[in-house]
Amino acid sequence: MSNVADQVGWLAAIEDAIDAVFEPVATWFAAIVFVPITIGEVSFPVVVAWLIAAAVIFTVYFGFIQFRGLKVSYEVIRGRYSSKDDPGEVPHFQALTSALSGTVGLGNIAGVGAAMALGGPGATFWMILAGLLGMCTKFAECTLGVKYREVHADGTVSGGPFKYLPVAFKKFGKWPAKILTGIFAVAILIFGVAGGNMFQANQTFAQAQEVTGGADGFLGSPGAALIFGIILAALVGAVILGGIKSIGATTSRLVPAMGIVYVLACLFVIIVNIGQVPAAFGSIIEGAFAPAGMAGGIVGVMIVGFQRAAFSNEAGLGSAAIAHSAVKTRRPVSEGFVAMFEPLVDTVIICTMTALTIVIAGAPSLQAGIDQVQAGGDTPDGVILTSDAFATVIDWFPIVLAVAVALFAFSTLITWSYYGLKAWEYLFGRGKTSEVLYKVIFLFFTVTGTVLTFGQVLSFADSALFVCAFVNLLGVYMLLPVIKREMKEYLADRKSGKLLDLGVEPEDREAAAK
């Protein structure tokens, strides 16, 4: 018993010491990255305005392509215009599920619950709108990710912002381009190791511990956390050691399965509470345009919805373009069409299903959470609001939520390992030894994440991720004409029937870049 107490004290001391060092750095960094804009009574981060403005501008510039191009997206995902001989590593569907596994995570559950408490039911409406606009941002950045990718001699691919940002920034000069792209790479690497890894591992263990009896259950000791972390790291390692092909093969099965299970669970709650559906939709619409009592009124609830969507689907951060760049295709914009499905699934479907489940179930904790926020208290735990909604149907239904959280976290882990690897390669070069070293470090932090929280480290990592938005979107703005040319040529070839002739090659990528 004494040994256990000593272990707990020793681990807590390490965590407290590291958090104490990081606290002033994390606070300072977050104050810069999330510097607020104030409109009336409402304050919101500049980065959110930057993300939403880009989504609106891109939507108008490309003629609302996310709505006009949905049929094209579906055809490409099904492989209608593809060949097994196309350069790349994974088919369109696997590239999509790999990217989705990095965005669909705890934010779709906990984050949405928190948004409901902050903005009321009306936040759902604005969340959906922001998701629809974000589809166009994904279209733009993922087209560029493939356009400027490098296919290596062994068939592997390096793409995404690490390749198109130097092209976008070359007019600034060689070193400014390298510095800006380097900042992006460092930010991705930091978040990949901490936020996309440690946090997900920590939450996976926390949920497993909760449904097995909490601190008094068999996962209640620090030793259990370490063993759990080693097993989780072994499972993650078994997937990531095979590279993007292994990740794609896993996520192509895992993402649809976990999405279907979670959406069905939400639908079950909604159907059981079917009598509350009309009133719930009424409260969503009313709350979006007449949010009585909400701080900042309509603007306030709009910002809450937009911010939740932006933080959930990562449209504009450039991360998804890394996974999409591995696709097997000869036409870069084809993957842009595929990428539009990401915010559609992540935000418009999964986040909305979570929100509807919470609102329609009408668990007392929702109104209690809203009252708590309005009274100036802390934002309640979003997972609790979602769990309580499930519990209105069956007492043990939160176990389904725990399984969903674990699957979401695992899929996020394996995809962010790939994003971090590509950032590592940009900073330190490619090579088998370098790659193995990175993966060992990544898996070490997976184990660490189940034992220690490192709250200030995670806060720092979250800020680092949103640094990517400023750098990435600036680069995308500078390459908009390239994307539009690719889009027009592709749609024209589709209309003429040329896309069905797999012998027709697009113009050489290097020539187009010049």
Coordinates of C-alpha atoms in Angstrom, one line a residue, residues 21-514:
V21 CA 7.5 25.2 -16.0
F22 CA 5.1 25.3 -18.9
E23 CA 2.3 27.4 -17.2
P24 CA 3.8 30.8 -18.0
V25 CA 4.9 29.7 -21.5
A26 CA 1.5 28.2 -22.3
T27 CA -0.4 31.3 -20.9
W28 CA 1.8 33.7 -22.9
F29 CA 1.6 31.6 -26.1
A30 CA -2.2 31.2 -25.9
A31 CA -2.6 34.9 -25.3
I32 CA -0.9 35.5 -28.6
V33 CA -2.5 32.8 -30.7
F34 CA -6.0 33.3 -29.3
V35 CA -5.9 37.1 -29.1
P36 CA -9.5 38.1 -28.9
I37 CA -11.7 40.4 -31.0
T38 CA -14.6 42.0 -29.1
I39 CA -18.0 42.8 -30.8
G40 CA -20.4 44.3 -28.3
E41 CA -20.5 42.0 -25.3
V42 CA -18.8 39.1 -27.2
S43 CA -15.1 38.3 -27.4
F44 CA -13.8 35.5 -29.6
P45 CA -10.3 34.5 -30.9
V46 CA -8.9 36.2 -34.1
V47 CA -8.0 32.7 -35.3
V48 CA -11.7 31.8 -35.4
A49 CA -12.5 34.9 -37.5
W50 CA -9.5 34.0 -39.8
L51 CA -10.9 30.5 -40.3
I52 CA -14.5 31.5 -40.9
A53 CA -13.5 34.4 -43.2
A54 CA -11.4 32.1 -45.3
A55 CA -14.3 29.6 -45.6
V56 CA -16.7 32.3 -46.7
I57 CA -14.2 33.8 -49.2
F58 CA -13.3 30.4 -50.7
T59 CA -16.9 29.4 -51.0
V60 CA -17.7 32.5 -53.0
Y61 CA -14.5 32.3 -55.1
F62 CA -15.1 28.7 -56.1
G63 CA -18.8 29.3 -56.8
F64 CA -20.2 27.3 -53.9
I65 CA -18.4 24.2 -55.1
Q66 CA -19.2 22.2 -51.9
F67 CA -22.8 22.2 -53.0
R68 CA -22.3 21.9 -56.8
G69 CA -19.7 19.3 -56.5
L70 CA -21.2 16.7 -54.1
K71 CA -22.1 14.4 -56.9
V72 CA -18.6 14.6 -58.3
S73 CA -17.3 13.9 -54.7
Y74 CA -19.4 10.8 -54.4
E75 CA -18.3 9.5 -57.8
V76 CA -14.6 10.0 -57.0
I77 CA -14.8 8.3 -53.6
R78 CA -16.4 5.3 -55.3
G79 CA -13.4 5.2 -57.6
R80 CA -15.1 5.9 -60.8
Y81 CA -12.3 8.0 -62.3
S82 CA -9.4 6.1 -60.7
S83 CA -6.9 3.5 -61.8
K84 CA -4.9 1.1 -59.6
D85 CA -1.8 2.3 -61.5
D86 CA -2.3 5.9 -60.4
P87 CA 0.7 7.3 -58.4
G88 CA 0.2 7.4 -54.6
E89 CA -0.2 5.0 -51.8
V90 CA -4.0 4.6 -50.9
P91 CA -7.3 4.8 -52.7
H92 CA -9.6 7.9 -52.4
F93 CA -11.8 6.2 -49.7
Q94 CA -8.9 5.3 -47.5
A95 CA -7.4 8.8 -47.8
L96 CA -10.7 10.2 -46.7
T97 CA -11.1 7.8 -43.7
S98 CA -7.5 8.4 -42.7
A99 CA -8.1 12.2 -42.6
L100 CA -11.5 11.7 -40.9
S101 CA -9.9 9.6 -38.1
G102 CA -7.7 12.6 -37.3
T103 CA -10.7 15.0 -36.9
V104 CA -13.4 12.8 -35.6
G105 CA -12.6 12.5 -31.9
L106 CA -13.4 13.6 -28.4
G107 CA -14.3 17.1 -29.7
N108 CA -17.3 15.7 -31.4
I109 CA -18.7 14.6 -28.1
A110 CA -17.2 16.7 -25.3
G111 CA -16.8 19.8 -27.4
V112 CA -20.4 19.8 -28.6
G113 CA -21.7 19.3 -25.1
A114 CA -19.7 22.3 -24.0
A115 CA -21.0 24.3 -26.9
M116 CA -24.6 23.5 -25.9
A117 CA -23.9 24.9 -22.4
L118 CA -22.2 28.0 -23.7
G119 CA -24.5 28.9 -26.6
G120 CA -27.7 26.9 -25.9
P121 CA -29.5 24.8 -28.6
G122 CA -29.1 27.6 -31.1
A123 CA -25.4 26.9 -31.4
T124 CA -26.3 23.8 -33.4
F125 CA -27.6 25.9 -36.3
W126 CA -24.4 27.9 -36.6
M127 CA -22.3 24.8 -36.2
I128 CA -24.0 23.2 -39.2
L129 CA -23.5 26.4 -41.3
A130 CA -19.8 26.6 -40.4
G131 CA -19.4 22.9 -41.3
L132 CA -20.9 23.5 -44.7
L133 CA -18.6 26.5 -45.3
G134 CA -15.6 24.6 -44.1
M135 CA -16.1 22.0 -46.8
C136 CA -14.7 24.5 -49.3
T137 CA -11.7 25.2 -47.2
K138 CA -10.9 21.5 -47.2
F139 CA -11.4 21.4 -50.9
A140 CA -8.8 24.1 -51.5
E141 CA -6.0 22.9 -49.1
C142 CA -6.3 19.2 -50.0
T143 CA -6.2 20.0 -53.7
L144 CA -2.9 21.8 -53.1
G145 CA -1.6 19.0 -50.9
V146 CA -1.8 16.6 -53.9
K147 CA -0.8 19.2 -56.5
Y148 CA 2.7 19.8 -55.0
R149 CA 3.4 16.4 -53.4
E150 CA 6.5 14.4 -54.0
V151 CA 6.2 10.7 -54.9
H152 CA 9.4 9.0 -53.9
A153 CA 11.2 6.2 -55.7
D154 CA 9.8 3.6 -53.3
G155 CA 6.2 4.7 -54.0
T156 CA 5.8 6.6 -50.7
V157 CA 4.5 10.1 -50.7
S158 CA 5.4 13.4 -49.0
G159 CA 2.8 16.1 -49.5
G160 CA 0.5 18.5 -47.8
P161 CA 1.5 22.0 -46.6
F162 CA 5.2 21.0 -46.3
K163 CA 5.2 21.0 -50.1
Y164 CA 2.8 23.7 -51.2
L165 CA 3.7 26.4 -48.6
P166 CA 7.3 26.8 -50.0
V167 CA 5.7 27.3 -53.4
A168 CA 3.2 29.8 -52.1
F169 CA 5.8 31.8 -50.1
K170 CA 8.7 31.7 -52.6
K171 CA 7.9 35.3 -53.7
F172 CA 8.9 36.3 -50.2
G173 CA 12.4 34.8 -50.7
K174 CA 14.0 31.4 -49.9
W175 CA 14.5 31.9 -46.2
P176 CA 11.1 33.5 -45.3
A177 CA 9.5 30.6 -47.1
K178 CA 11.6 28.1 -45.1
I179 CA 11.0 29.8 -41.8
L180 CA 7.2 30.0 -42.3
T181 CA 7.0 26.4 -43.4
G182 CA 9.2 25.4 -40.5
I183 CA 6.9 27.1 -38.0
F184 CA 4.1 25.1 -39.5
A185 CA 6.0 21.9 -39.2
V186 CA 7.1 22.5 -35.6
A187 CA 3.5 23.3 -34.6
I188 CA 2.2 20.1 -36.2
L189 CA 4.9 18.0 -34.5
I190 CA 4.1 19.5 -31.1
F191 CA 0.4 18.9 -31.4
G192 CA 0.9 15.5 -32.9
V193 CA 3.0 14.3 -29.9
A194 CA 0.9 16.0 -27.2
G195 CA -2.7 16.9 -28.3
G196 CA -3.1 14.2 -30.9
N197 CA -1.4 11.6 -28.8
M198 CA -1.1 12.1 -25.1
F199 CA -4.5 13.7 -24.7
Q200 CA -6.3 11.0 -26.7
A201 CA -4.5 8.3 -24.7
N202 CA -5.3 10.0 -21.4
Q203 CA -9.0 10.2 -22.3
T204 CA -9.1 6.6 -23.5
F205 CA -7.8 5.4 -20.2
A206 CA -10.1 7.8 -18.2
Q207 CA -13.2 6.5 -20.0
A208 CA -12.1 2.8 -19.6
Q209 CA -11.5 3.4 -15.9
E210 CA -14.9 5.1 -15.5
V211 CA -16.9 2.2 -16.9
T212 CA -15.0 -0.4 -14.9
G213 CA -15.7 1.0 -11.5
G214 CA -13.7 4.2 -11.4
A215 CA -10.9 4.6 -8.9
D216 CA -12.2 1.6 -7.0
G217 CA -12.2 -0.7 -10.1
F218 CA -9.5 -2.9 -11.5
L219 CA -8.1 0.1 -13.5
G220 CA -8.0 2.3 -10.4
S221 CA -4.2 2.1 -9.6
P222 CA -1.3 3.9 -11.2
G223 CA 0.1 0.5 -12.2
A224 CA -3.0 -0.2 -14.1
A225 CA -2.6 3.0 -16.0
L226 CA 0.9 2.1 -17.0
I227 CA -0.1 -1.4 -18.2
F228 CA -3.1 0.1 -20.1
G229 CA -0.7 2.6 -21.7
I230 CA 1.7 -0.1 -22.8
I231 CA -1.1 -2.2 -24.3
L232 CA -2.5 0.9 -26.1
A233 CA 0.9 1.8 -27.4
A234 CA 1.4 -1.7 -28.7
L235 CA -1.9 -1.6 -30.6
V236 CA -1.1 1.8 -32.1
G237 CA 2.4 0.6 -33.0
A238 CA 1.0 -2.4 -34.8
V239 CA -0.8 0.0 -37.1
I240 CA 1.6 2.9 -37.5
L241 CA 4.7 0.8 -38.2
G242 CA 3.1 -0.2 -41.5
G243 CA 2.9 3.5 -42.7
I244 CA 0.0 5.2 -44.4
K245 CA -1.1 2.0 -46.2
S246 CA -1.6 0.3 -42.9
I247 CA -3.3 3.4 -41.4
G248 CA -5.6 3.6 -44.4
A249 CA -6.5 0.0 -44.3
T250 CA -7.3 0.3 -40.5
T251 CA -9.3 3.5 -40.7
S252 CA -11.3 2.4 -43.8
R253 CA -12.8 -0.2 -41.5
L254 CA -12.7 1.6 -38.1
V255 CA -14.0 5.1 -39.1
P256 CA -17.2 3.9 -40.9
A257 CA -17.9 1.4 -38.1
M258 CA -17.4 3.8 -35.2
G259 CA -19.4 6.5 -37.0
I260 CA -22.3 4.2 -37.7
V261 CA -22.3 2.9 -34.1
Y262 CA -22.3 6.4 -32.7
V263 CA -24.9 7.8 -35.0
L264 CA -27.2 4.8 -34.4
A265 CA -26.8 5.3 -30.7
C266 CA -27.8 9.0 -31.1
L267 CA -30.7 8.0 -33.3
F268 CA -31.9 5.5 -30.7
V269 CA -32.0 8.3 -28.1
I270 CA -33.8 10.6 -30.5
I271 CA -36.4 7.9 -31.5
V272 CA -37.2 7.1 -27.9
N273 CA -37.7 10.8 -27.3
I274 CA -39.5 11.2 -30.6
G275 CA -42.2 13.4 -29.0
Q276 CA -39.6 16.0 -28.1
V277 CA -38.3 16.3 -31.7
P278 CA -40.5 19.2 -32.9
A279 CA -39.9 21.2 -29.8
A280 CA -36.2 20.6 -30.0
F281 CA -35.9 21.7 -33.6
G282 CA -38.0 24.8 -32.7
S283 CA -35.6 25.6 -29.8
I284 CA -32.6 25.2 -32.2
I285 CA -34.0 27.7 -34.7
E286 CA -35.3 30.1 -32.1
G287 CA -32.1 29.9 -30.2
A288 CA -30.0 30.7 -33.3
F289 CA -31.8 33.9 -34.0
A290 CA -33.4 34.9 -30.6
P291 CA -31.1 33.4 -28.0
A292 CA -32.8 34.8 -24.9
G293 CA -30.5 35.2 -22.0
M294 CA -27.4 34.2 -23.9
A295 CA -24.3 36.5 -23.5
G296 CA -23.9 38.5 -26.7
G297 CA -27.3 37.6 -28.1
I298 CA -27.3 36.3 -31.7
V299 CA -23.6 37.2 -32.3
G300 CA -22.7 35.3 -29.2
V301 CA -24.4 32.1 -30.0
M302 CA -23.2 32.4 -33.6
I303 CA -19.6 32.6 -32.5
V304 CA -20.0 29.6 -30.2
G305 CA -21.3 27.5 -33.0
F306 CA -18.7 28.6 -35.5
Q307 CA -15.9 28.2 -33.0
R308 CA -17.0 24.6 -32.2
A309 CA -17.1 23.7 -35.8
A310 CA -13.8 25.2 -36.6
F311 CA -12.1 23.4 -33.7
S312 CA -13.7 20.1 -34.6
N313 CA -13.2 19.7 -38.3
E314 CA -9.8 21.4 -38.5
A315 CA -10.7 23.0 -41.9
G316 CA -8.0 25.5 -42.7
L317 CA -5.3 24.1 -40.3
G318 CA -3.6 22.1 -43.2
S319 CA -3.4 18.9 -41.2
A320 CA -5.9 16.9 -43.3
A321 CA -4.0 17.8 -46.5
I322 CA -1.1 15.6 -45.2
A323 CA -3.3 12.4 -45.2
H324 CA -5.1 13.3 -48.4
S325 CA -1.8 13.8 -50.3
A326 CA -1.1 10.1 -50.1
V327 CA -4.0 9.3 -52.4
K328 CA -3.6 7.4 -55.7
T329 CA -4.5 9.9 -58.4
R330 CA -3.2 11.8 -61.4
R331 CA -5.6 14.7 -60.9
P332 CA -4.9 16.7 -57.7
V333 CA -8.4 18.4 -57.6
S334 CA -10.0 15.0 -57.5
E335 CA -8.9 14.7 -53.8
G336 CA -10.1 18.2 -53.2
F337 CA -13.6 16.9 -54.0
V338 CA -13.1 13.9 -51.7
A339 CA -11.9 16.1 -48.9
M340 CA -15.2 18.1 -48.9
F341 CA -16.9 15.1 -47.2
E342 CA -14.7 15.5 -44.1
P343 CA -16.6 18.5 -42.6
L344 CA -19.8 17.1 -43.9
V345 CA -19.3 13.9 -41.8
D346 CA -17.4 15.4 -38.9
T347 CA -19.5 18.5 -38.3
V348 CA -22.7 18.4 -40.2
I349 CA -23.5 14.8 -39.3
I350 CA -21.6 13.6 -36.2
C351 CA -21.4 16.9 -34.3
T352 CA -25.1 17.7 -35.2
M353 CA -26.2 14.2 -34.0
T354 CA -24.5 14.8 -30.7
A355 CA -26.2 18.2 -30.4
L356 CA -29.6 16.8 -31.3
T357 CA -29.2 14.0 -28.9
I358 CA -28.5 16.4 -26.0
V359 CA -31.3 18.8 -26.9
I360 CA -33.9 16.2 -27.7
A361 CA -33.2 14.0 -24.7
G362 CA -33.7 17.1 -22.5
A363 CA -31.6 15.8 -19.6
P364 CA -31.7 18.3 -16.6
S365 CA -27.9 18.6 -16.8
L366 CA -28.2 20.7 -20.1
Q367 CA -30.3 23.5 -18.5
A368 CA -28.2 23.2 -15.4
G369 CA -25.0 23.7 -17.5
I370 CA -26.5 26.7 -19.3
D371 CA -27.6 28.3 -16.0
Q372 CA -24.1 27.6 -14.6
V373 CA -22.4 29.4 -17.5
Q374 CA -24.9 32.4 -17.4
A375 CA -24.2 32.7 -13.7
G376 CA -20.5 33.1 -14.5
G377 CA -19.4 29.6 -13.5
D378 CA -17.1 27.3 -15.4
T379 CA -18.2 25.5 -18.5
P380 CA -19.4 22.0 -17.5
D381 CA -17.8 18.8 -18.8
G382 CA -19.3 18.2 -22.3
V383 CA -19.0 14.4 -22.0
I384 CA -21.3 14.5 -19.0
L385 CA -24.0 16.3 -20.9
T386 CA -23.8 13.7 -23.7
S387 CA -23.6 10.8 -21.3
D388 CA -26.7 12.1 -19.4
A389 CA -28.6 12.3 -22.7
F390 CA -27.8 8.7 -23.4
A391 CA -28.8 7.7 -19.8
T392 CA -32.3 9.1 -20.3
V393 CA -32.9 6.0 -22.4
I394 CA -31.0 3.2 -20.6
D395 CA -28.9 3.5 -17.5
W396 CA -26.0 1.5 -19.0
F397 CA -26.2 3.4 -22.4
P398 CA -23.2 5.6 -21.4
I399 CA -21.1 2.5 -21.9
V400 CA -21.8 2.9 -25.6
L401 CA -20.4 6.4 -25.3
A402 CA -17.3 5.1 -23.6
V403 CA -16.7 2.7 -26.4
A404 CA -17.2 5.5 -29.0
V405 CA -14.8 7.7 -27.2
A406 CA -12.2 4.9 -27.1
L407 CA -12.5 4.2 -30.8
F408 CA -12.5 7.9 -31.7
A409 CA -9.4 8.5 -29.6
F410 CA -7.6 5.4 -31.1
S411 CA -8.3 6.5 -34.7
T412 CA -7.1 10.1 -33.9
L413 CA -3.9 8.6 -32.4
I414 CA -2.9 6.7 -35.4
T415 CA -3.6 9.5 -37.9
W416 CA -1.8 12.1 -35.9
S417 CA 1.2 9.8 -35.7
Y418 CA 1.4 10.1 -39.5
Y419 CA 1.0 13.9 -39.5
G420 CA 3.7 14.2 -36.9
L421 CA 6.0 11.9 -39.0
K422 CA 5.7 14.1 -42.0
A423 CA 6.5 17.2 -39.9
W424 CA 9.5 15.2 -38.5
E425 CA 10.7 14.4 -42.0
Y426 CA 10.5 18.0 -43.1
L427 CA 12.5 19.1 -40.1
F428 CA 15.0 16.3 -39.8
G429 CA 15.0 14.5 -43.2
R430 CA 13.8 11.2 -44.4
G431 CA 15.4 7.9 -43.5
K432 CA 14.6 4.6 -41.9
T433 CA 16.5 5.3 -38.7
S434 CA 14.9 8.7 -38.4
E435 CA 11.4 7.3 -38.9
V436 CA 11.9 4.5 -36.3
L437 CA 13.2 7.0 -33.8
Y438 CA 10.2 9.2 -34.3
K439 CA 7.7 6.3 -33.9
V440 CA 9.5 5.2 -30.7
I441 CA 9.2 8.7 -29.3
F442 CA 5.5 8.9 -30.3
L443 CA 4.7 5.6 -28.6
F444 CA 6.6 6.6 -25.5
F445 CA 4.3 9.6 -25.2
T446 CA 1.3 7.4 -25.8
V447 CA 2.2 5.5 -22.6
T448 CA 3.0 8.7 -20.8
G449 CA -0.4 10.1 -21.7
T450 CA -2.2 7.4 -19.8
V451 CA -0.2 8.0 -16.6
L452 CA 0.2 11.8 -16.6
T453 CA -2.1 14.6 -17.8
F454 CA 0.4 17.5 -18.3
G455 CA -2.5 20.1 -18.5
Q456 CA -0.2 23.0 -19.4
V457 CA 1.7 21.0 -22.0
L458 CA -1.7 20.2 -23.7
S459 CA -2.7 23.8 -23.5
F460 CA 0.5 24.8 -25.2
A461 CA -0.1 22.1 -27.9
D462 CA -3.6 23.3 -28.6
S463 CA -2.2 26.8 -29.2
A464 CA 0.5 25.4 -31.4
L465 CA -2.1 23.7 -33.6
F466 CA -3.9 26.9 -34.4
V467 CA -0.7 28.6 -35.3
C468 CA -1.0 26.4 -38.4
A469 CA -4.2 28.2 -39.4
F470 CA -2.4 31.6 -39.9
V471 CA 0.4 30.1 -41.9
N472 CA -1.6 27.6 -43.9
L473 CA -4.4 29.8 -45.0
L474 CA -2.0 32.6 -46.0
G475 CA -0.4 30.1 -48.4
V476 CA -3.7 28.8 -49.7
Y477 CA -4.8 32.4 -50.5
M478 CA -1.7 32.9 -52.6
L479 CA -2.4 29.7 -54.7
L480 CA -6.2 30.2 -55.2
P481 CA -5.8 30.7 -59.0
V482 CA -4.0 27.4 -59.3
I483 CA -6.8 25.6 -57.6
K484 CA -9.5 27.2 -59.7
R485 CA -7.6 26.3 -62.9
E486 CA -7.4 22.6 -61.7
M487 CA -11.1 22.7 -60.8
K488 CA -12.3 24.1 -64.2
E489 CA -10.2 21.6 -66.2
Y490 CA -11.3 18.7 -64.1
L491 CA -15.0 19.6 -64.4
A492 CA -14.7 20.2 -68.1
D493 CA -13.0 16.8 -68.6
R494 CA -15.7 15.1 -66.6
K495 CA -18.4 16.8 -68.7
S496 CA -16.7 15.8 -72.0
G497 CA -16.1 12.2 -70.8
K498 CA -12.3 12.4 -70.8
L499 CA -12.1 11.4 -67.1
L500 CA -13.3 8.0 -68.0
D501 CA -10.4 7.5 -70.4
L502 CA -7.6 6.6 -67.9
G503 CA -5.0 7.0 -70.7
V504 CA -5.5 10.7 -70.7
E505 CA -2.9 12.4 -68.6
P506 CA -3.2 16.0 -67.1
E507 CA -0.5 18.5 -67.8
D508 CA 2.8 17.9 -66.1
R509 CA 2.7 19.2 -62.5
E510 CA 6.1 21.0 -62.7
A511 CA 5.1 22.8 -65.8
A512 CA 1.8 23.9 -64.2
A513 CA 3.7 25.1 -61.1
K514 CA 5.8 27.4 -63.3

